[in-house]
Tab-separated table of C-alpha atoms in Angstrom:
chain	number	residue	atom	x	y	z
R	123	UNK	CA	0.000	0.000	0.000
R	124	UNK	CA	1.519	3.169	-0.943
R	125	UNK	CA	2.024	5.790	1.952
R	126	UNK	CA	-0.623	9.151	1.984
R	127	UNK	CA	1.089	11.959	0.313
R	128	UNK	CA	2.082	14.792	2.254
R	129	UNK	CA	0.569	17.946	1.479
R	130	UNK	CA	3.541	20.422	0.144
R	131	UNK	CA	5.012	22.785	2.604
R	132	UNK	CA	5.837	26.446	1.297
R	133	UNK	CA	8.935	27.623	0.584
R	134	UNK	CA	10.872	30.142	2.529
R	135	UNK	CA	10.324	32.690	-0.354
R	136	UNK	CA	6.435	32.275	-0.107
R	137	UNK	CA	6.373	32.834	3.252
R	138	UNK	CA	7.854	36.010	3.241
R	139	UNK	CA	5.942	37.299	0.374
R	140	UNK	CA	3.101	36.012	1.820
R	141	UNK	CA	3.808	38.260	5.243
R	142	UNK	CA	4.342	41.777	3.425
R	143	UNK	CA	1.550	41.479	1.374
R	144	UNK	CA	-0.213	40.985	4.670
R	145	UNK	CA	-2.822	44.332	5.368
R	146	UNK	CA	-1.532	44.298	8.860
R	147	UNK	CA	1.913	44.938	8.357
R	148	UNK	CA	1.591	47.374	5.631
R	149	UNK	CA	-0.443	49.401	8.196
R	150	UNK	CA	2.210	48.969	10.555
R	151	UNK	CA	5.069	50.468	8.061
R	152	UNK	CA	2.975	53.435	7.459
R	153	UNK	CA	1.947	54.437	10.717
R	154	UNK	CA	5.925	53.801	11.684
R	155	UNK	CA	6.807	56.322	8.579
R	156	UNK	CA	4.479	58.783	9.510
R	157	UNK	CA	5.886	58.894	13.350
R	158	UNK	CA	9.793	59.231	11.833
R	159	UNK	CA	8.376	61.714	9.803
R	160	UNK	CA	6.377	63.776	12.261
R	161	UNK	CA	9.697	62.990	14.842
R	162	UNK	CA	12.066	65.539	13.876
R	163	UNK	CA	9.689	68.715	13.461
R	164	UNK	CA	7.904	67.660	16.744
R	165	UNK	CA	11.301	67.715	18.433
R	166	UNK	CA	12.223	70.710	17.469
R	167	UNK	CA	8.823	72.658	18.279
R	168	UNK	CA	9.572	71.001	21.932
R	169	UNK	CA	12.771	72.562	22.057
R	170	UNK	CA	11.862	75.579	20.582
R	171	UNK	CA	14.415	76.025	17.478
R	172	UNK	CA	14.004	74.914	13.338
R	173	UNK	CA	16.364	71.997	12.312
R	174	UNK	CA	19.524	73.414	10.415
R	175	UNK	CA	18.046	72.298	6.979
R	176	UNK	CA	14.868	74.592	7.613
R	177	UNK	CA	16.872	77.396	8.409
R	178	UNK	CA	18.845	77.198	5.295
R	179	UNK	CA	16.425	76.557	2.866
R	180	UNK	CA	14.182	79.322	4.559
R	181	UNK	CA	17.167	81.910	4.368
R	182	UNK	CA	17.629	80.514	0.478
R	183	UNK	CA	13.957	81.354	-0.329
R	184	UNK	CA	14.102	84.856	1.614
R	185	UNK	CA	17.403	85.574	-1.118
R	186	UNK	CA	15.815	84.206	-3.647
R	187	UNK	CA	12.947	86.904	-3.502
R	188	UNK	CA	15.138	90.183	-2.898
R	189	UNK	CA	17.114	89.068	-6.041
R	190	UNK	CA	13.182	88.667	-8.090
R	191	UNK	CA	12.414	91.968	-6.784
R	192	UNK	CA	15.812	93.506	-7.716
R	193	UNK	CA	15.485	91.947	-11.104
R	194	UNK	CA	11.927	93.287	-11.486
R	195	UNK	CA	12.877	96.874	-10.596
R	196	UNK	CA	15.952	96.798	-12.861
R	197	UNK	CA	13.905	95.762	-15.488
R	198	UNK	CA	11.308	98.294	-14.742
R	199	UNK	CA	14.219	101.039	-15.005
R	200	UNK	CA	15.306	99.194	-18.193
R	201	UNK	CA	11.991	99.546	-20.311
R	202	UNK	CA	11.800	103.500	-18.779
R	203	UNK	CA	14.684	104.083	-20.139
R	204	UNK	CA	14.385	102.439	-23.477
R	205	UNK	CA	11.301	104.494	-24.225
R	206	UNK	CA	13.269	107.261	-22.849
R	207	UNK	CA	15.764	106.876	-25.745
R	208	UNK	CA	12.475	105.910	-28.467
R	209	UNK	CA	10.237	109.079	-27.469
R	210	UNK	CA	13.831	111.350	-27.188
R	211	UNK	CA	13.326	113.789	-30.294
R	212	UNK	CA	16.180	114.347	-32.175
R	213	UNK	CA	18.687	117.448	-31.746
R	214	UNK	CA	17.992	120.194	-33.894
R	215	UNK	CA	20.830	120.849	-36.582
R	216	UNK	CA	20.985	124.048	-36.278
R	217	UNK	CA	24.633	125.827	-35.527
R	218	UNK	CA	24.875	126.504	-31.140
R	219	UNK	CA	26.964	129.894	-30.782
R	220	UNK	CA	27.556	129.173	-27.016
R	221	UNK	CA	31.340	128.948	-27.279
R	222	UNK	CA	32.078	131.093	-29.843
R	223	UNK	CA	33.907	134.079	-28.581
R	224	UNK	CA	35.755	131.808	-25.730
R	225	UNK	CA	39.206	133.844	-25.698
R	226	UNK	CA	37.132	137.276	-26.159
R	227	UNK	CA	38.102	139.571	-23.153
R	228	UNK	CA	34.744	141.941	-24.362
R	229	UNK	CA	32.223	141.448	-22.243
R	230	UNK	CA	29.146	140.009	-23.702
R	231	UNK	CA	26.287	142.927	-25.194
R	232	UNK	CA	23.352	143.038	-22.873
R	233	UNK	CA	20.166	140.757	-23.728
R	234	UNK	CA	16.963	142.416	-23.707
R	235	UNK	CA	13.397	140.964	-24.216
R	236	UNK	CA	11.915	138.335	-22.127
R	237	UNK	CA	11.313	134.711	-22.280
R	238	UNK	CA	10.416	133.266	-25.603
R	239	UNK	CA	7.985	129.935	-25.323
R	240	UNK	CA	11.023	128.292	-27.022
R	241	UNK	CA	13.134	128.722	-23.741
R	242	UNK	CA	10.312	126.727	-22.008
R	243	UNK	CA	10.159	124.051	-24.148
R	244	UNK	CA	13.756	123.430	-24.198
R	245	UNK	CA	13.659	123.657	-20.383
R	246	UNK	CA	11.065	120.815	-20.587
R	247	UNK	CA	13.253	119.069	-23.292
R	248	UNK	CA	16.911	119.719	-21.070
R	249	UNK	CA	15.142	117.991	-17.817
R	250	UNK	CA	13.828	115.021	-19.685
R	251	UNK	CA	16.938	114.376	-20.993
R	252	UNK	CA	18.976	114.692	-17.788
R	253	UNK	CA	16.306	112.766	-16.264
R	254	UNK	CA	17.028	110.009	-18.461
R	255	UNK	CA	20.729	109.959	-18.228
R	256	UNK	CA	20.515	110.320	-14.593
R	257	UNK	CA	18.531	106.634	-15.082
R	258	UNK	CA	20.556	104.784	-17.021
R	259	UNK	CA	23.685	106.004	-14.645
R	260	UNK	CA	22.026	104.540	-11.496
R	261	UNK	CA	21.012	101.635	-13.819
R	262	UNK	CA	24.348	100.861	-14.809
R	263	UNK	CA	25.767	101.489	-10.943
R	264	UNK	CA	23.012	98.953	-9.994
R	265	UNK	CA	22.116	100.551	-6.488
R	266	UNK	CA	19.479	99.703	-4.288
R	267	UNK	CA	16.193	100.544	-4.761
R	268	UNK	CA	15.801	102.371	-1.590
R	269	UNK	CA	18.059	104.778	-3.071
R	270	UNK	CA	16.445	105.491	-6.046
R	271	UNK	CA	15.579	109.097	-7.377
R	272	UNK	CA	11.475	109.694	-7.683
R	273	UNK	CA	12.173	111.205	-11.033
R	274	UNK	CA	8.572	112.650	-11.048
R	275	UNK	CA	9.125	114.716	-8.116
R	276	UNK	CA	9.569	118.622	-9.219
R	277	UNK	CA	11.494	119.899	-6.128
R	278	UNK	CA	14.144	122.604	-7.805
R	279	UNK	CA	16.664	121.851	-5.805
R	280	UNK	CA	17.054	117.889	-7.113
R	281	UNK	CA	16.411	119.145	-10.288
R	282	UNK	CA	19.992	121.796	-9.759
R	283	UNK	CA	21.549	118.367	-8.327
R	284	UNK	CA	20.315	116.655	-11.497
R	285	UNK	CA	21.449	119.451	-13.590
R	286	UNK	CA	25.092	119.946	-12.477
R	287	UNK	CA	25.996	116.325	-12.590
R	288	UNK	CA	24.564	116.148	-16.315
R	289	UNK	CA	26.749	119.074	-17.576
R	290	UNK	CA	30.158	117.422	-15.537
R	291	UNK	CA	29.260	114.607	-16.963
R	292	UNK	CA	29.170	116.367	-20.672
R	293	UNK	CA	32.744	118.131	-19.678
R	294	UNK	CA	33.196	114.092	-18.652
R	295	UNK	CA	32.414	113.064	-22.782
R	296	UNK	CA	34.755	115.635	-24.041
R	297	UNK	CA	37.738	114.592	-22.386
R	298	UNK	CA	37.569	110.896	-23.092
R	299	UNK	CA	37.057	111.907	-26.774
R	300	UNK	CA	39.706	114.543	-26.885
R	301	UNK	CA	37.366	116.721	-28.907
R	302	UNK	CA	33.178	117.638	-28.117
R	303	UNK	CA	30.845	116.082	-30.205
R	304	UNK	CA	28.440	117.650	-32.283
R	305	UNK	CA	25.559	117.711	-29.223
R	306	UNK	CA	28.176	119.201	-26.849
R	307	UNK	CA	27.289	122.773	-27.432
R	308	UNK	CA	23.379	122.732	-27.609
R	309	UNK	CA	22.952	120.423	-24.506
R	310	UNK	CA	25.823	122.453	-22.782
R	311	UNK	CA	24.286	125.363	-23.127
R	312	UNK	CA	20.655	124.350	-22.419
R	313	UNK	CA	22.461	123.250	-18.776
R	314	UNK	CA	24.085	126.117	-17.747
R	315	UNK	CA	21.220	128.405	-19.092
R	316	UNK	CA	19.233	125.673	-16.802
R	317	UNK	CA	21.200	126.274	-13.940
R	318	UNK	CA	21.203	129.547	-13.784
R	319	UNK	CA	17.519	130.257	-14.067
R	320	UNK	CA	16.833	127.233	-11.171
R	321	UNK	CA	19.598	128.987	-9.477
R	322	UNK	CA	17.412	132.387	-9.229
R	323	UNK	CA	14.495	130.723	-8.795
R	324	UNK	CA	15.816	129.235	-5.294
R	325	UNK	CA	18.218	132.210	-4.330
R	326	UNK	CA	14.888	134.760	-4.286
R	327	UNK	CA	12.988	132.335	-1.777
R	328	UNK	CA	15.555	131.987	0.510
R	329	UNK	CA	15.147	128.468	1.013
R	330	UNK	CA	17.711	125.779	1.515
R	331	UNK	CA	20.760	128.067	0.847
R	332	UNK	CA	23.205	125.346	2.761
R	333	UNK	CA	22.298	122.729	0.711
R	334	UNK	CA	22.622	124.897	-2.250
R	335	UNK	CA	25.949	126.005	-2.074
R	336	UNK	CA	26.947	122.501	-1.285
R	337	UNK	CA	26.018	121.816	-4.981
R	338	UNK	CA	27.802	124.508	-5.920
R	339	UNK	CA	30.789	123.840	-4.525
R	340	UNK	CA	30.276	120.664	-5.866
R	341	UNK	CA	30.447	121.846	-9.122
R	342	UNK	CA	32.910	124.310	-9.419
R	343	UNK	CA	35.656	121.878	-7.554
R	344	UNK	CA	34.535	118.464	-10.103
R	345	UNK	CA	34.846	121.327	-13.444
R	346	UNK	CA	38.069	122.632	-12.032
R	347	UNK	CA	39.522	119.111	-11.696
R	348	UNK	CA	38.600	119.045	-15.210
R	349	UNK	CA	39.839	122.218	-16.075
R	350	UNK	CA	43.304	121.249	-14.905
R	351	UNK	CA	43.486	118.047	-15.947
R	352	UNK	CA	47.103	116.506	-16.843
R	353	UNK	CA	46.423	113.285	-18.581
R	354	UNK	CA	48.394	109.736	-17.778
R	355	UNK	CA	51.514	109.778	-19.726
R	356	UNK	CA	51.466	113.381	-20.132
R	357	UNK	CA	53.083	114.724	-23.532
R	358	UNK	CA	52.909	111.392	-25.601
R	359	UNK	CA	50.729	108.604	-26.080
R	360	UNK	CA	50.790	105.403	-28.195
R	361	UNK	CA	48.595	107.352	-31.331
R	362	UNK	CA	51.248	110.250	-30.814
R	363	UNK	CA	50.887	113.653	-28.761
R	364	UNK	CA	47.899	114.307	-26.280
R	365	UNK	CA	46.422	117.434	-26.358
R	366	UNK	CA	43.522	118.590	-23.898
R	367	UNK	CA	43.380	122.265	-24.971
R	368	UNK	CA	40.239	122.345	-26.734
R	369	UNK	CA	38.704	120.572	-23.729
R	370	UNK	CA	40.119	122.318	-20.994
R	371	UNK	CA	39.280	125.654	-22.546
R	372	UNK	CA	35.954	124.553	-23.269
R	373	UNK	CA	35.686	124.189	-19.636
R	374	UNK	CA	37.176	126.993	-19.304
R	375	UNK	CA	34.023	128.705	-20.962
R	376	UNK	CA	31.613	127.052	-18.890
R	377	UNK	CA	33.005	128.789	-16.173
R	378	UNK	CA	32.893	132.066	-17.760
R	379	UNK	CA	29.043	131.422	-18.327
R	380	UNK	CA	28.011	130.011	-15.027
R	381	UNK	CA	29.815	133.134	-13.537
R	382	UNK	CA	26.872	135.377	-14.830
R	383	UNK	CA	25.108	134.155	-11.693
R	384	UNK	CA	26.726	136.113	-8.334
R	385	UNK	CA	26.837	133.410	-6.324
R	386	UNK	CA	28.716	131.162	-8.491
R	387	UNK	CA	30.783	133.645	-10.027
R	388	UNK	CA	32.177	135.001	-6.781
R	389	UNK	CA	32.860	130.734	-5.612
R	390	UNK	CA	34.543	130.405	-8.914
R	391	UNK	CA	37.464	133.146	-8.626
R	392	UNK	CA	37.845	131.907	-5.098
R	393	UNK	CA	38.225	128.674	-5.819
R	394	UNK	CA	40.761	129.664	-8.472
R	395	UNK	CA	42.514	131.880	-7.253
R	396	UNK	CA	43.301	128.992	-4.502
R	397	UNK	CA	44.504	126.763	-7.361
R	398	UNK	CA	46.506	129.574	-8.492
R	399	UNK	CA	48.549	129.148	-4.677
R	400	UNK	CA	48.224	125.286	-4.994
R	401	UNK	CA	50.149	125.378	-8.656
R	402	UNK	CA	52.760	127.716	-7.550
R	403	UNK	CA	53.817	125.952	-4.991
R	404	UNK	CA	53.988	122.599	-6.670
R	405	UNK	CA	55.621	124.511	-9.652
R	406	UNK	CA	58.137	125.973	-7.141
R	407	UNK	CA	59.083	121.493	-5.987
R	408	UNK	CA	59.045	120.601	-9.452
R	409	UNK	CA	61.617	119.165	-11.867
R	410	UNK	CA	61.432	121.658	-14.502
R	411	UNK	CA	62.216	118.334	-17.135
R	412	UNK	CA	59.223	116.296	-15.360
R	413	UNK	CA	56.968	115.761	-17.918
R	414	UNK	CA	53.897	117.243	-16.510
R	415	UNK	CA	55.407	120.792	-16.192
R	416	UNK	CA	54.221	121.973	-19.422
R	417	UNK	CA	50.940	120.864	-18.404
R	418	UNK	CA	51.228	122.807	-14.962
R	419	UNK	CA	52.735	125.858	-17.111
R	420	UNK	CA	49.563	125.639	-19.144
R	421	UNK	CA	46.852	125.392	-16.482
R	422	UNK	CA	48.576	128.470	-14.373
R	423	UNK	CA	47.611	130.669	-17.561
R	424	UNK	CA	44.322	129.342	-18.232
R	425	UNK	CA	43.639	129.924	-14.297
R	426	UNK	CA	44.949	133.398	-14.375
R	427	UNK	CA	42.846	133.746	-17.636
R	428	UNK	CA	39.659	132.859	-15.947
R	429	UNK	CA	40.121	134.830	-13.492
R	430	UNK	CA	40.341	138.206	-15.848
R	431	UNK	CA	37.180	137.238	-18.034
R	432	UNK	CA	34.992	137.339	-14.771
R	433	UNK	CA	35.930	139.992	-13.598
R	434	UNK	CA	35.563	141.819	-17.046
R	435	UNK	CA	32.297	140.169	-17.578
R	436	UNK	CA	30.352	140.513	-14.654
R	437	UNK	CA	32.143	142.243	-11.987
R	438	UNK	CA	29.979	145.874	-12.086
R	439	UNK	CA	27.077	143.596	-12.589
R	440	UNK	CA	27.754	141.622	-8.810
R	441	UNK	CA	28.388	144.665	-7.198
R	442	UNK	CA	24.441	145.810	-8.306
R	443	UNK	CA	23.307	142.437	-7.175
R	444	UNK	CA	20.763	143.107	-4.501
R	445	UNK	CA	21.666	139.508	-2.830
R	446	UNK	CA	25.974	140.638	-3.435
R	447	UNK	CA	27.984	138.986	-0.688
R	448	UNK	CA	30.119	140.827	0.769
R	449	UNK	CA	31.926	138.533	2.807
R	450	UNK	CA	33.047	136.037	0.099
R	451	UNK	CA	33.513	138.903	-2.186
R	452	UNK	CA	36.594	140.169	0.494
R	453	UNK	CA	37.613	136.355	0.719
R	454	UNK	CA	38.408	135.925	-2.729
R	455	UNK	CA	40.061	139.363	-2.740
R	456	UNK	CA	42.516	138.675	-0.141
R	457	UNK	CA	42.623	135.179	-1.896
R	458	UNK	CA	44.025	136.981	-4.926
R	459	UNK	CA	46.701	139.297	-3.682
R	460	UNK	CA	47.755	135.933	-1.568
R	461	UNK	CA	48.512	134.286	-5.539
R	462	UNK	CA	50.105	137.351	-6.838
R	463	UNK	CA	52.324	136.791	-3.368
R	464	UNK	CA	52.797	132.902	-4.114
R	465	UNK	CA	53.639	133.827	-8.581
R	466	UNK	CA	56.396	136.395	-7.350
R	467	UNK	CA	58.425	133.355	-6.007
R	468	UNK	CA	58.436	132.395	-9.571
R	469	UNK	CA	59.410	135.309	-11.581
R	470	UNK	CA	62.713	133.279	-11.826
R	471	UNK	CA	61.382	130.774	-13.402
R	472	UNK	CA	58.418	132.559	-14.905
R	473	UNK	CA	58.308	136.295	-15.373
R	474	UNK	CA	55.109	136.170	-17.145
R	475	UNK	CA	52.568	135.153	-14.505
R	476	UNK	CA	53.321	138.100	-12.098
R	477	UNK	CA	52.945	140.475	-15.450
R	478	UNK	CA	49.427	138.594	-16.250
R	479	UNK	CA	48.725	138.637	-12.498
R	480	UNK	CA	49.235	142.395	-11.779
R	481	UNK	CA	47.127	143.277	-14.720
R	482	UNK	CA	44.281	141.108	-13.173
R	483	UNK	CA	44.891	142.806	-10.184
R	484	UNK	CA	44.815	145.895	-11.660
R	485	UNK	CA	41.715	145.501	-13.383
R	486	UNK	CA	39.930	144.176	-10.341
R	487	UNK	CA	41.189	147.417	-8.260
R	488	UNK	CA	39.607	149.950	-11.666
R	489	UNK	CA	36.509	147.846	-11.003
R	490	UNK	CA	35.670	147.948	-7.681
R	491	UNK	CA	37.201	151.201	-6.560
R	492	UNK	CA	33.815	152.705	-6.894
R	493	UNK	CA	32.610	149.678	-4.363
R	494	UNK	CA	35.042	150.616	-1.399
R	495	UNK	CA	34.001	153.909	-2.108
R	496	UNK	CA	30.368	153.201	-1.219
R	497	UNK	CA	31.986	150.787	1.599
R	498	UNK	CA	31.219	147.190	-0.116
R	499	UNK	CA	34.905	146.594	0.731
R	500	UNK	CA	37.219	146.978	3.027
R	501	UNK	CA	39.410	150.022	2.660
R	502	UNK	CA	42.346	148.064	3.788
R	503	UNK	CA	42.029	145.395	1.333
R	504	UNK	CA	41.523	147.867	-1.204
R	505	UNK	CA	44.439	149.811	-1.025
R	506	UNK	CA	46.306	146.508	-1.389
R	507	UNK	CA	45.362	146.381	-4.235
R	508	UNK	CA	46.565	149.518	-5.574
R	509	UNK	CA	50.204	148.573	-4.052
């Protein structure tokens, strides 16, 4: 008789298959991933502090949305200024007479009339444009939005701000080009005529004068530090000579036309007549075979030169100012008979700058003799001036 058959017994692999398909333990494993899960964060709310991983990935999103709103405003600025430059209307053709005349010593004739509509629409037309430029500078400087200008505002004196850095940044052009370009003398002379009619405008209310001869200063020391310029390598360069002449002295005239305005005028000669000491003395220490002495000879005669057009120009004019000021008017005075002091050090190596100096000086004292007269100036300082 042949034996009962067992019934087959399951395999090791069966058995194990069999248990993780069971409902029971699948249940298990996901209640046990859920608790590791819910482990860590509850720990951590216990003790009172994120896990390191939170902290860095909330720090990376907090970057990552200063840099989309930084992008956003840049791009903002961006499309501004590119229909800036689309709506800009081309500069007129026309010839600009503002330098002609530069090494005239005549004063200008007298301009009667009053304002033409076309002096208000280029006003309109000067602001947009320095409004524009004044963009794509901070654009290009990429700073912080917190900083930026409200361009809309109409508050005169960040419109003068606005206006002074446009026309050093035009002396800025000329200089890297070694010659002006065609728009130099129309947008040059829209900003100084600018200038000097924002300039009133503020002077007769009175208001902020502080902050307005901080801008002032401003501008007369970045234009001198144009003005006397000595490029790198003075003399020679690797396309030949370099010659800044035709710069400088355009400079040189946008001095002589901000100085229609008293209270630049009078900051200008003082200021120069400083540089004037400054130059002699660093003439006086200098190798007369350095290479930047002919550029230091140069700017002593253009500074001495300045100093003679105001004074031709505009001096009777100040001294009728209602607003004249009499104190800095006596400053630069004694500020000038301290650089004929400083040139006579260096009539052996120069005669000519005390013969150009004592004829400025001797202008200024035909000028303003009728001034200490009425007693705008100090006799004493006057009668220096006819030593």
């Amino acid at each position: 008789m042949a034996p009962a058959s067992r019934p087959p017994t399951a395999t090791p692999l069966a058995a194990s298959s069999s248990r993780i398909d069971s409902p029971s333990l699948k249940a298990a494993l996901a209640m046990a991933l859920i608790h590791y899960k819910r482990l860590p964060s509850t720990t951590a709310a216990a003790a009172g502090t994120s896990s390191p991983p939170l902290i860095h990935w909330k720090r990376k999103a907090k970057e990552r949305k200063r840099e989309i709103l930084r992008l956003r405003e840049e791009l903002k600025l961006l499309q501004d200024g590119v229909r800036g430059e689309a709506m800009e209307p081309p500069v007129a053709s026309c010839r600009c007479h503002f330098f002609d005349g530069c090494s005239d010593l005549q004063p200008p004739p007298p301009t009667g009339g009053g304002e033409h509509w076309v002096d208000e629409v280029l006003r309109r037309r000067f602001l947009r444009l320095a409004r524009w430029k004044e963009k794509r500078r901070r654009l290009d400087r990429s700073l912080p939005v917190t900083s930026l200008m409200d361009f809309n505002s109409e508050d005169e004196i960040q419109q003068l701000s606005l206006s002074t850095d446009f026309l050093v940044e035009l002396s800025d052009g000329i200089f890297a080009k070694r010659e002006p370009c065609s728009t130099f003398g129309t947008f040059s002379h829209q900003a100084v005529d600018f200038i000097l009619a924002l300039l009133k405008n503020i002077l007769s209310s009175k208001r902020e004068k502080e902050l307005v001869e901080e801008i002032i200063d401003g501008l007369v020391t970045r234009l001198m530090k144009r003005m006397c310029t000595i490029p790198e390598n003075a003399g020679t360069s690797d396309s030949g000579p370099v010659d800044c002449s035709d710069a400088q002295f355009n400079v040189q005239h946008l001095f002589r036309k901000l100085g229609n305005e008293e209270f630049i005028g009078q900051r200008i000669i003082l200021a120069v007549s400083q540089k004037i000491s400054n130059v002699s003395e660093s003439l006086l220490l200098l190798d007369p075979f350095d290479d930047s002495f002919p550029d230091m000879h140069g700017n002593m005669f253009m500074l001495i030169q300045l100093i003679e057009f105001l004074i031709s120009d505009y001096m009777k004019i100040w001294l009728c100012c209602e607003q004249f000021d009499r104190k800095i008017f006596e400053e630069w005075v004694r500020s000038i008979l301290k650089a004929r002091k400083d040139l006579e050090v260096l009539e052996n190596i120069n005669g000519l700058y005390v013969v150009y100096i004592e004829r400025v000086v001797g202008r200024l004292a035909r000028e303003v003799a009728p001034a200490a007269h009425e007693g705008k100036l100090d006799l004493d300082v006057f009668s220096k001036l006819l030593c």
